Tab-separated table of C-alpha atoms and ligand atoms in Angstrom:
chain	number	residue	atom	x	y	z
A	5	MET	CA	-18.936	10.730	0.987
A	6	LYS	CA	-18.121	10.394	-2.711
A	7	VAL	CA	-14.606	8.993	-3.048
A	8	PHE	CA	-12.538	8.769	-6.255
A	9	VAL	CA	-9.902	6.024	-5.997
A	10	THR	CA	-6.897	5.960	-8.348
A	11	GLY	CA	-5.195	2.561	-8.602
A	12	GLY	CA	-8.285	1.065	-6.967
A	13	ALA	CA	-7.911	-2.324	-8.701
A	14	GLY	CA	-4.595	-3.019	-6.945
A	15	TYR	CA	-3.797	-4.850	-3.722
A	16	ILE	CA	-4.438	-2.083	-1.197
A	17	GLY	CA	-6.982	-0.322	-3.433
A	18	THR	CA	-9.375	-3.289	-3.628
A	19	HIS	CA	-9.360	-3.762	0.142
A	20	THR	CA	-9.981	-0.051	0.654
A	21	VAL	CA	-12.805	0.105	-1.907
A	22	LEU	CA	-14.491	-2.784	-0.104
A	23	GLU	CA	-14.277	-0.990	3.269
A	24	LEU	CA	-15.553	2.252	1.687
A	25	LEU	CA	-18.582	0.472	0.197
A	26	ARG	CA	-19.309	-1.308	3.476
A	27	ASP	CA	-19.204	2.065	5.227
A	28	GLY	CA	-21.805	3.412	2.791
A	29	HIS	CA	-19.582	5.636	0.650
A	30	GLU	CA	-20.092	6.161	-3.070
A	31	VAL	CA	-17.002	5.113	-5.030
A	32	CYS	CA	-15.467	5.662	-8.461
A	33	VAL	CA	-12.380	3.561	-9.244
A	34	SER	CA	-9.878	4.442	-11.956
A	35	ASP	CA	-6.947	2.238	-12.954
A	36	ASN	CA	-4.917	1.454	-16.070
A	37	TYR	CA	-4.471	-2.211	-14.942
A	38	ARG	CA	-0.703	-2.059	-15.438
A	39	ASN	CA	-0.282	-4.132	-12.284
A	40	SER	CA	-3.791	-5.430	-11.615
A	41	SER	CA	-6.848	-7.112	-13.071
A	42	PRO	CA	-10.457	-5.921	-13.427
A	43	VAL	CA	-11.401	-9.375	-12.048
A	44	ALA	CA	-10.379	-8.098	-8.613
A	45	LEU	CA	-13.018	-5.352	-8.841
A	46	ASP	CA	-15.708	-7.874	-9.850
A	47	ARG	CA	-14.891	-9.738	-6.659
A	48	VAL	CA	-15.126	-6.539	-4.596
A	49	ARG	CA	-18.609	-5.960	-6.037
A	50	ARG	CA	-19.650	-9.477	-5.053
A	51	LEU	CA	-18.223	-9.190	-1.544
A	52	ALA	CA	-19.765	-5.776	-0.892
A	53	ASN	CA	-23.019	-6.605	-2.638
A	54	ALA	CA	-22.833	-3.022	-3.882
A	55	ASP	CA	-21.912	-1.328	-7.147
A	56	PHE	CA	-19.521	1.486	-8.004
A	57	ARG	CA	-18.231	3.355	-11.041
A	58	GLN	CA	-15.161	1.983	-12.772
A	59	CYS	CA	-13.079	3.639	-15.488
A	60	GLU	CA	-9.875	2.715	-17.281
A	61	ILE	CA	-7.724	5.834	-17.039
A	62	ASP	CA	-3.988	6.374	-16.844
A	63	ILE	CA	-3.399	9.104	-14.240
A	64	ARG	CA	-1.043	10.824	-16.691
A	65	ASP	CA	-4.023	11.478	-18.996
A	66	GLN	CA	-5.052	14.748	-17.352
A	67	ASP	CA	-7.962	15.601	-19.677
A	68	THR	CA	-9.728	12.253	-19.253
A	69	LEU	CA	-9.079	12.331	-15.519
A	70	ALA	CA	-10.451	15.883	-15.199
A	71	GLN	CA	-13.568	14.822	-17.112
A	72	ALA	CA	-14.094	11.780	-14.845
A	73	LEU	CA	-13.641	13.945	-11.737
A	74	ALA	CA	-15.996	16.615	-13.062
A	75	ASP	CA	-18.631	13.934	-13.794
A	76	PHE	CA	-18.305	12.253	-10.382
A	77	GLN	CA	-17.763	15.382	-8.232
A	78	PRO	CA	-15.918	13.549	-5.422
A	79	ASP	CA	-15.566	14.845	-1.871
A	80	ALA	CA	-12.121	13.252	-1.703
A	81	VAL	CA	-9.544	11.389	-3.790
A	82	ILE	CA	-7.566	8.407	-2.500
A	83	HIS	CA	-4.443	8.140	-4.634
A	84	PHE	CA	-2.956	4.630	-4.852
A	85	ALA	CA	-1.951	4.583	-8.547
A	86	GLY	CA	1.756	4.179	-9.112
A	87	LEU	CA	4.623	1.754	-9.505
A	88	LYS	CA	6.011	0.225	-6.312
A	89	ALA	CA	8.936	-2.166	-6.855
A	90	VAL	CA	12.099	-0.845	-5.196
A	91	GLY	CA	14.550	-2.937	-7.278
A	92	GLU	CA	12.804	-2.186	-10.580
A	93	SER	CA	12.862	1.538	-9.785
A	94	SER	CA	16.668	1.523	-10.128
A	95	GLU	CA	16.422	-0.258	-13.507
A	96	ILE	CA	13.711	1.966	-15.050
A	97	PRO	CA	13.832	5.167	-12.969
A	98	ILE	CA	12.344	7.373	-15.698
A	99	ASP	CA	9.254	5.157	-15.821
A	100	TYR	CA	8.947	5.524	-12.033
A	101	TYR	CA	9.304	9.317	-12.066
A	102	ASP	CA	6.856	9.510	-14.977
A	103	ASN	CA	4.170	7.282	-13.429
A	104	ASN	CA	4.516	8.379	-9.836
A	105	VAL	CA	5.593	12.028	-10.012
A	106	VAL	CA	4.216	13.216	-13.378
A	107	GLY	CA	1.088	11.117	-12.778
A	108	SER	CA	0.507	12.753	-9.383
A	109	LEU	CA	1.072	16.235	-10.838
A	110	ARG	CA	-1.529	15.568	-13.518
A	111	LEU	CA	-3.939	14.224	-10.918
A	112	LEU	CA	-3.600	17.350	-8.757
A	113	ALA	CA	-4.059	19.576	-11.821
A	114	ALA	CA	-7.168	17.582	-12.797
A	115	MET	CA	-8.481	17.917	-9.223
A	116	ASP	CA	-7.972	21.701	-9.461
A	117	GLU	CA	-9.896	21.749	-12.755
A	118	ALA	CA	-12.758	19.777	-11.178
A	119	GLY	CA	-12.743	21.742	-7.901
A	120	CYS	CA	-11.758	18.786	-5.724
A	121	THR	CA	-9.813	19.824	-2.617
A	122	ARG	CA	-9.018	16.683	-0.569
A	123	ILE	CA	-6.503	13.927	-1.150
A	124	VAL	CA	-5.177	10.922	0.743
A	125	PHE	CA	-1.828	9.812	-0.667
A	126	SER	CA	-0.134	6.379	-0.482
A	127	SER	CA	3.313	7.215	0.759
A	128	SER	CA	5.769	4.761	2.250
A	129	ALA	CA	8.048	4.258	5.242
A	130	THR	CA	10.785	4.069	2.632
A	131	VAL	CA	10.859	7.911	2.665
A	132	TYR	CA	12.769	7.719	5.986
A	133	GLY	CA	15.767	5.757	4.646
A	134	GLU	CA	18.460	4.497	7.046
A	135	PRO	CA	17.103	4.847	10.628
A	136	GLN	CA	18.722	7.587	12.729
A	137	TYR	CA	16.652	6.248	15.651
A	138	LEU	CA	13.761	3.805	16.127
A	139	PRO	CA	10.824	3.647	16.124
A	140	TYR	CA	10.522	6.039	13.181
A	141	ASP	CA	8.225	8.940	14.055
A	142	GLU	CA	6.909	11.448	11.522
A	143	GLN	CA	9.687	13.929	12.480
A	144	HIS	CA	12.439	11.489	11.493
A	145	PRO	CA	14.700	12.921	8.724
A	146	LEU	CA	13.586	11.998	5.206
A	147	ALA	CA	16.341	10.441	3.095
A	148	PRO	CA	15.090	7.699	0.749
A	149	THR	CA	17.812	5.515	-0.714
A	150	ASN	CA	16.221	4.437	-4.025
A	151	PRO	CA	14.325	6.061	-6.945
A	152	TYR	CA	10.978	4.615	-5.802
A	153	GLY	CA	11.373	6.209	-2.376
A	154	ARG	CA	12.429	9.491	-3.949
A	155	THR	CA	9.247	9.546	-6.075
A	156	LYS	CA	7.217	9.191	-2.849
A	157	LEU	CA	9.105	12.015	-1.135
A	158	MET	CA	8.772	14.280	-4.192
A	159	VAL	CA	5.019	13.701	-4.334
A	160	GLU	CA	4.730	14.400	-0.587
A	161	GLU	CA	6.469	17.769	-1.160
A	162	ILE	CA	4.295	18.563	-4.196
A	163	ILE	CA	1.142	17.843	-2.177
A	164	ARG	CA	2.429	20.056	0.687
A	165	ASP	CA	2.854	22.941	-1.768
A	166	TRP	CA	-0.579	22.249	-3.289
A	167	CYS	CA	-2.080	22.526	0.207
A	168	ARG	CA	-0.166	25.743	0.920
A	169	SER	CA	-1.419	27.274	-2.346
A	170	LYS	CA	-5.116	27.301	-1.376
A	171	PRO	CA	-6.530	27.399	2.139
A	172	GLN	CA	-9.354	24.985	1.273
A	173	ASN	CA	-6.974	22.195	0.151
A	174	SER	CA	-6.254	19.354	2.561
A	175	ALA	CA	-4.204	16.179	2.464
A	176	ALA	CA	-3.195	13.163	4.518
A	177	LEU	CA	0.088	11.496	3.556
A	178	LEU	CA	-0.070	7.897	4.776
A	179	ARG	CA	3.360	6.332	5.223
A	180	TYR	CA	2.659	2.612	5.091
A	181	PHE	CA	5.080	0.222	6.737
A	182	ASN	CA	4.841	-3.368	5.373
A	183	PRO	CA	1.296	-4.123	4.099
A	184	VAL	CA	0.476	-7.857	4.197
A	185	GLY	CA	-2.447	-10.268	4.605
A	186	ALA	CA	-5.755	-10.442	2.782
A	187	HIS	CA	-9.477	-10.014	3.264
A	188	ALA	CA	-10.949	-12.731	5.541
A	189	SER	CA	-13.094	-14.084	2.678
A	190	GLY	CA	-9.971	-15.200	0.786
A	191	ASP	CA	-11.499	-13.684	-2.374
A	192	ILE	CA	-9.152	-10.696	-2.695
A	193	GLY	CA	-5.460	-10.490	-1.860
A	194	GLU	CA	-2.008	-9.664	-3.152
A	195	ASP	CA	-1.315	-11.075	-6.618
A	196	PRO	CA	2.228	-10.130	-7.621
A	197	ARG	CA	3.227	-10.601	-11.247
A	198	GLY	CA	6.266	-12.872	-11.693
A	199	THR	CA	8.560	-13.596	-8.766
A	200	PRO	CA	7.387	-11.782	-5.629
A	201	ASN	CA	9.811	-9.120	-4.374
A	202	ASN	CA	8.328	-9.099	-0.887
A	203	LEU	CA	8.622	-11.619	1.896
A	204	MET	CA	4.994	-12.491	2.681
A	205	PRO	CA	3.789	-13.357	-0.853
A	206	PHE	CA	7.003	-15.318	-1.397
A	207	VAL	CA	6.444	-17.340	1.784
A	208	ALA	CA	2.822	-17.951	0.758
A	209	GLN	CA	3.902	-19.235	-2.669
A	210	VAL	CA	6.442	-21.587	-1.045
A	211	ALA	CA	3.762	-22.915	1.320
A	212	VAL	CA	1.342	-23.573	-1.559
A	213	GLY	CA	4.043	-25.367	-3.575
A	214	ARG	CA	4.592	-22.796	-6.344
A	215	ARG	CA	8.223	-22.291	-5.211
A	216	SER	CA	10.662	-24.740	-3.626
A	217	HIS	CA	12.102	-22.601	-0.828
A	218	LEU	CA	12.551	-19.124	0.580
A	219	SER	CA	15.928	-17.377	0.488
A	220	VAL	CA	16.445	-15.587	3.799
A	221	PHE	CA	18.411	-12.467	2.940
A	222	GLY	CA	21.028	-12.496	5.692
A	223	ASN	CA	21.082	-13.795	9.271
A	224	ASP	CA	23.892	-11.582	10.570
A	225	TYR	CA	21.897	-8.425	11.346
A	226	ALA	CA	21.940	-6.906	14.833
A	227	THR	CA	18.511	-8.364	15.656
A	228	ALA	CA	17.383	-11.066	18.090
A	229	ASP	CA	17.761	-13.941	15.582
A	230	GLY	CA	19.978	-12.140	13.043
A	231	THR	CA	17.288	-11.788	10.334
A	232	GLY	CA	15.600	-8.524	9.250
A	233	GLU	CA	12.737	-7.188	11.343
A	234	ARG	CA	9.749	-5.307	9.906
A	235	ASP	CA	6.464	-3.762	11.030
A	236	TYR	CA	3.841	-5.822	9.162
A	237	ILE	CA	0.428	-4.171	8.897
A	238	HIS	CA	-2.705	-6.135	7.939
A	239	VAL	CA	-4.145	-4.765	4.687
A	240	VAL	CA	-7.669	-4.529	6.159
A	241	ASP	CA	-6.346	-2.374	9.030
A	242	LEU	CA	-4.514	-0.308	6.420
A	243	ALA	CA	-7.730	0.031	4.390
A	244	ARG	CA	-9.528	1.310	7.503
A	245	ALA	CA	-6.800	3.921	7.970
A	246	HIS	CA	-7.899	5.454	4.645
A	247	LEU	CA	-11.440	5.863	5.914
A	248	ALA	CA	-10.110	7.609	9.023
A	249	ALA	CA	-7.920	9.782	6.772
A	250	ILE	CA	-10.733	10.965	4.473
A	251	HIS	CA	-12.757	11.938	7.537
A	252	TYR	CA	-9.702	13.752	8.918
A	253	ALA	CA	-9.084	15.599	5.621
A	254	SER	CA	-12.716	16.662	5.446
A	255	ARG	CA	-12.511	18.239	8.931
A	256	ARG	CA	-9.092	19.862	8.595
A	257	GLN	CA	-7.111	22.019	6.191
A	258	GLY	CA	-3.423	21.660	5.417
A	259	CYS	CA	-1.220	18.628	4.994
A	260	GLU	CA	-0.221	16.023	7.602
A	261	ALA	CA	1.859	12.839	7.387
A	262	PHE	CA	0.961	9.709	9.384
A	263	ASN	CA	2.801	6.458	9.968
A	264	ILE	CA	0.545	3.485	9.355
A	265	GLY	CA	1.955	0.435	11.086
A	266	THR	CA	1.485	-1.569	14.274
A	267	GLY	CA	4.434	-0.422	16.408
A	268	SER	CA	5.789	-4.015	16.607
A	269	ALA	CA	8.417	-5.706	14.455
A	270	TYR	CA	8.823	-9.377	13.519
A	271	SER	CA	11.847	-11.115	12.019
A	272	VAL	CA	11.929	-13.174	8.822
A	273	LEU	CA	12.199	-16.370	10.858
A	274	GLN	CA	9.243	-15.358	13.052
A	275	ILE	CA	7.207	-14.871	9.857
A	276	VAL	CA	8.219	-18.306	8.575
A	277	ASP	CA	7.264	-19.853	11.896
A	278	ALA	CA	3.891	-18.058	12.086
A	279	PHE	CA	3.086	-18.975	8.465
A	280	GLU	CA	3.870	-22.636	9.092
A	281	ARG	CA	1.478	-22.617	12.060
A	282	ALA	CA	-1.273	-20.889	10.065
A	283	SER	CA	-0.963	-23.098	6.989
A	284	GLY	CA	0.027	-26.416	8.506
A	285	ARG	CA	2.673	-26.570	5.755
A	286	THR	CA	6.446	-26.519	5.982
A	287	VAL	CA	8.207	-23.472	4.525
A	288	PRO	CA	11.720	-24.648	3.597
A	289	TYR	CA	14.315	-21.880	3.594
A	290	GLN	CA	18.009	-21.306	2.929
A	291	VAL	CA	20.015	-18.450	4.330
A	292	SER	CA	21.609	-16.400	1.559
A	293	VAL	CA	23.498	-13.103	1.407
A	294	ARG	CA	21.993	-9.784	2.477
A	295	ARG	CA	19.893	-7.971	-0.147
A	296	ALA	CA	21.455	-4.658	-1.194
A	297	GLY	CA	19.765	-1.667	0.434
A	298	ASP	CA	18.070	-3.633	3.255
A	299	ILE	CA	18.181	-2.358	6.830
A	300	ALA	CA	18.144	-4.462	10.015
A	301	THR	CA	14.938	-3.160	11.585
A	302	SER	CA	12.029	-0.968	10.553
A	303	VAL	CA	9.266	-0.152	13.010
A	304	ALA	CA	6.731	2.656	13.290
A	305	CYS	CA	5.805	5.003	16.079
A	306	VAL	CA	2.015	4.978	15.645
A	307	ASP	CA	1.065	7.543	18.303
A	308	LYS	CA	0.140	10.285	15.818
A	309	ALA	CA	-2.233	8.065	13.822
A	310	ARG	CA	-3.865	6.896	17.071
A	311	ASP	CA	-4.183	10.370	18.620
A	312	THR	CA	-5.055	12.387	15.500
A	313	LEU	CA	-6.828	9.947	13.180
A	314	GLY	CA	-8.305	7.815	15.965
A	315	TRP	CA	-6.981	4.781	14.099
A	316	ALA	CA	-5.009	1.768	15.359
A	317	SER	CA	-4.251	-1.679	13.970
A	318	ARG	CA	-6.361	-4.566	15.292
A	319	HIS	CA	-5.108	-7.704	13.580
A	320	THR	CA	-2.366	-9.955	14.986
A	321	LEU	CA	0.480	-11.666	13.137
A	322	ASP	CA	-1.512	-14.907	13.279
A	323	ASP	CA	-4.504	-13.157	11.625
A	324	ILE	CA	-2.144	-11.899	8.940
A	325	CYS	CA	-0.717	-15.337	8.166
A	326	GLN	CA	-4.117	-17.040	8.376
A	327	SER	CA	-5.711	-14.588	5.917
A	328	SER	CA	-2.731	-14.680	3.598
A	329	TRP	CA	-2.841	-18.498	3.538
A	330	ASN	CA	-6.615	-18.490	2.999
A	331	TRP	CA	-6.176	-16.224	-0.067
A	332	GLN	CA	-3.174	-18.142	-1.432
A	333	SER	CA	-4.654	-21.625	-0.969
A	334	ARG	CA	-8.012	-20.645	-2.496
A	335	ASN	CA	-6.322	-18.783	-5.380
A	336	PRO	CA	-3.004	-20.567	-6.030
A	337	GLU	CA	-2.655	-18.737	-9.368
A	338	GLY	CA	-4.012	-15.425	-8.062
A	339	TYR	CA	-6.671	-13.706	-10.187
A	340	GLY	CA	-5.209	-15.457	-13.259
A	341	GLY	CA	-7.087	-18.597	-12.173
A	342	ASP	CA	-10.451	-16.805	-12.509
A	343	ALA	CA	-12.200	-17.117	-15.869
A	344	ALA	CA	-14.634	-14.307	-14.939
B	16	LIG	P1	-0.593	-2.308	-6.724
B	16	LIG	O1	0.411	-2.348	-7.811
B	16	LIG	O2	-1.328	-3.556	-6.409
B	16	LIG	O3	-1.679	-1.153	-6.998
B	16	LIG	C1	-1.353	0.020	-7.706
B	16	LIG	C2	-2.408	0.175	-8.797
B	16	LIG	O4	-2.100	1.366	-9.558
B	16	LIG	C3	-2.438	-1.001	-9.773
B	16	LIG	O5	-3.768	-1.435	-9.902
B	16	LIG	C4	-1.885	-0.411	-11.085
B	16	LIG	O6	-2.450	-1.037	-12.201
B	16	LIG	C5	-2.285	1.051	-10.942
B	16	LIG	N1	-1.452	1.981	-11.704
B	16	LIG	C6	-0.100	2.029	-11.777
B	16	LIG	N2	0.284	3.045	-12.572
B	16	LIG	C7	-0.846	3.673	-12.990
B	16	LIG	C8	-1.116	4.788	-13.827
B	16	LIG	N3	-0.127	5.470	-14.408
B	16	LIG	N4	-2.415	5.136	-14.041
B	16	LIG	C9	-3.428	4.444	-13.466
B	16	LIG	N5	-3.238	3.373	-12.674
B	16	LIG	C10	-1.958	3.000	-12.442
B	16	LIG	O7	0.145	-1.751	-5.416
B	16	LIG	P2	-0.377	-1.640	-3.918
B	16	LIG	O8	0.455	-2.555	-3.106
B	16	LIG	O9	-1.852	-1.740	-3.869
B	16	LIG	O10	0.107	-0.160	-3.597
B	16	LIG	C11	-0.757	0.949	-3.724
B	16	LIG	C12	0.024	2.212	-3.416
B	16	LIG	O11	0.598	2.096	-2.115
B	16	LIG	C13	1.181	2.484	-4.360
B	16	LIG	O12	1.255	3.868	-4.610
B	16	LIG	C14	2.391	2.015	-3.583
B	16	LIG	O13	3.568	2.708	-3.955
B	16	LIG	C15	1.988	2.371	-2.167
B	16	LIG	N6	2.671	1.551	-1.163
B	16	LIG	C16	2.616	0.186	-1.248
B	16	LIG	C17	3.287	-0.589	-0.318
B	16	LIG	C18	3.290	-2.088	-0.419
B	16	LIG	O14	4.201	-2.720	0.125
B	16	LIG	N7	2.313	-2.710	-1.070
B	16	LIG	C19	3.987	0.030	0.724
B	16	LIG	C20	4.006	1.433	0.795
B	16	LIG	C21	3.341	2.178	-0.161
B	17	LIG	C1	10.960	-7.866	4.417
B	17	LIG	C2	12.100	-8.635	5.075
B	17	LIG	C3	14.038	-8.843	3.672
B	17	LIG	C4	12.132	-11.365	0.623
B	17	LIG	C5	9.499	-3.180	0.826
B	17	LIG	C6	9.823	-1.831	0.236
B	17	LIG	C7	9.056	-0.751	0.963
B	17	LIG	C8	7.553	-1.051	0.999
B	17	LIG	C9	7.294	-2.423	1.523
B	17	LIG	C10	6.533	0.022	-0.890
B	17	LIG	C11	13.483	-8.009	4.827
B	17	LIG	C12	13.430	-10.199	3.931
B	17	LIG	C13	12.393	-10.588	1.736
B	17	LIG	C14	12.749	-12.638	0.518
B	17	LIG	C15	13.807	-12.268	2.648
B	17	LIG	N1	6.987	-1.005	-0.314
B	17	LIG	N2	13.211	-11.035	2.725
B	17	LIG	N3	13.575	-13.037	1.546
B	17	LIG	O1	12.095	-4.486	1.997
B	17	LIG	O2	10.922	-4.092	4.225
B	17	LIG	O3	9.940	-3.201	2.187
B	17	LIG	O4	8.075	-3.384	0.791
B	17	LIG	O5	6.512	1.156	-0.500
B	17	LIG	O6	9.314	0.433	0.295
B	17	LIG	O7	11.217	-1.613	0.349
B	17	LIG	O8	9.865	-5.616	2.531
B	17	LIG	O9	8.891	-7.833	2.157
B	17	LIG	O10	10.788	-7.075	0.653
B	17	LIG	O11	11.269	-7.640	3.047
B	17	LIG	O12	14.564	-12.682	3.538
B	17	LIG	O13	12.582	-13.370	-0.471
B	17	LIG	O14	12.160	-9.936	4.475
B	17	LIG	O15	15.446	-8.902	3.650
B	17	LIG	O16	14.237	-8.224	5.983
B	17	LIG	P1	10.847	-4.353	2.748
B	17	LIG	P2	10.146	-7.080	2.008
């Protein structure tokens, strides 16, 4: 298939582009590099030993996007482009609505102009909000508690209406749980700018010596050891879910949401322990207060993805920590350490 990938230079995008190329698909990546580096795409080329188109386009630039789509004539679009930091989304909400919601509207309009009818969208488990029951299944009420999550829910609804408007349109909304880990080569991985917001890259930077210690945000939750539990999904498994989703969208019409997780949850202290084993380093930590907006446990019901997409996660927590350490130790400064 010919696949157009927005935000393809980012963390999940690069891993997905690599899997697409390895599976023999033809790819065109567009990104504005607001949160990524073209160096990452050079590394994908090297790893895949295959080439692809690459264009610098902001998804809000509908005319340029429509032209790129018309030139490439994709069978499907995978839409990663957007801003993703929960805390920042409360500080600059208009930027988040503009990038994520307006950007997605422009993308869909450009797809209409170019006659492209299939999309796979990066949604998030954050659309569920406070759990009414666990594990979250796709029927769980949707009540995001921050602007970032609301942008994801709004775009889900927009895509549903886009699918209702024309019988040939189809979409898969992938609700990722907690993406972590890196490609086994250690050549591509997560490269957050500034202080990492998320647990796994923070732990990795402590292990490699870039930061002195981890702050554990609360140990008084109603969990086995008192620290927050999450469903961590290996980024290569997540990338494979996109391949399953484009095949699904090319067979089916309409719009379906899928949880993409493992169905198991691990606590902060279990992550620290597993990372210490994988890296052979100590990860010093201090317990601090709870982070505002955090919940005790988040875990996916993954039955629908297994039964409908034929997809399931394969990697273990040890694989996750091993690959994350491999990436971090080989690239202590992320892509910034690469002169290429
Ligand atoms: P990322 O920041 O590494 O990748 C997003 C990419 O989109 C970046 O390369 C960025 O430069 C690009 N981008 C941002 N705004 C753009 C715009 N207006 N025009 C063109 N390009 C733009 O993030 P990621 O972790 O790879 O996440 C990819 C997608 O998955 C995002 O939509 C994110 O919200 C979603 N998601 C991520 C997580 C996670 O924890 N990483 C969880 C759930 C959902
Ligand atoms: C995991 C656990 C923290 C950092 C976020 C977004 C979600 C999705 C994935 C985009 C929690 C604890 C963390 C630290 C800690 N992103 N923690 N010390 O909050 O589950 O999900 O990323 O869609 O929308 O909200 O992930 O990695 O930030 O936190 O103790 O320095 O680690 O309290 O229990 P989260 P996370």
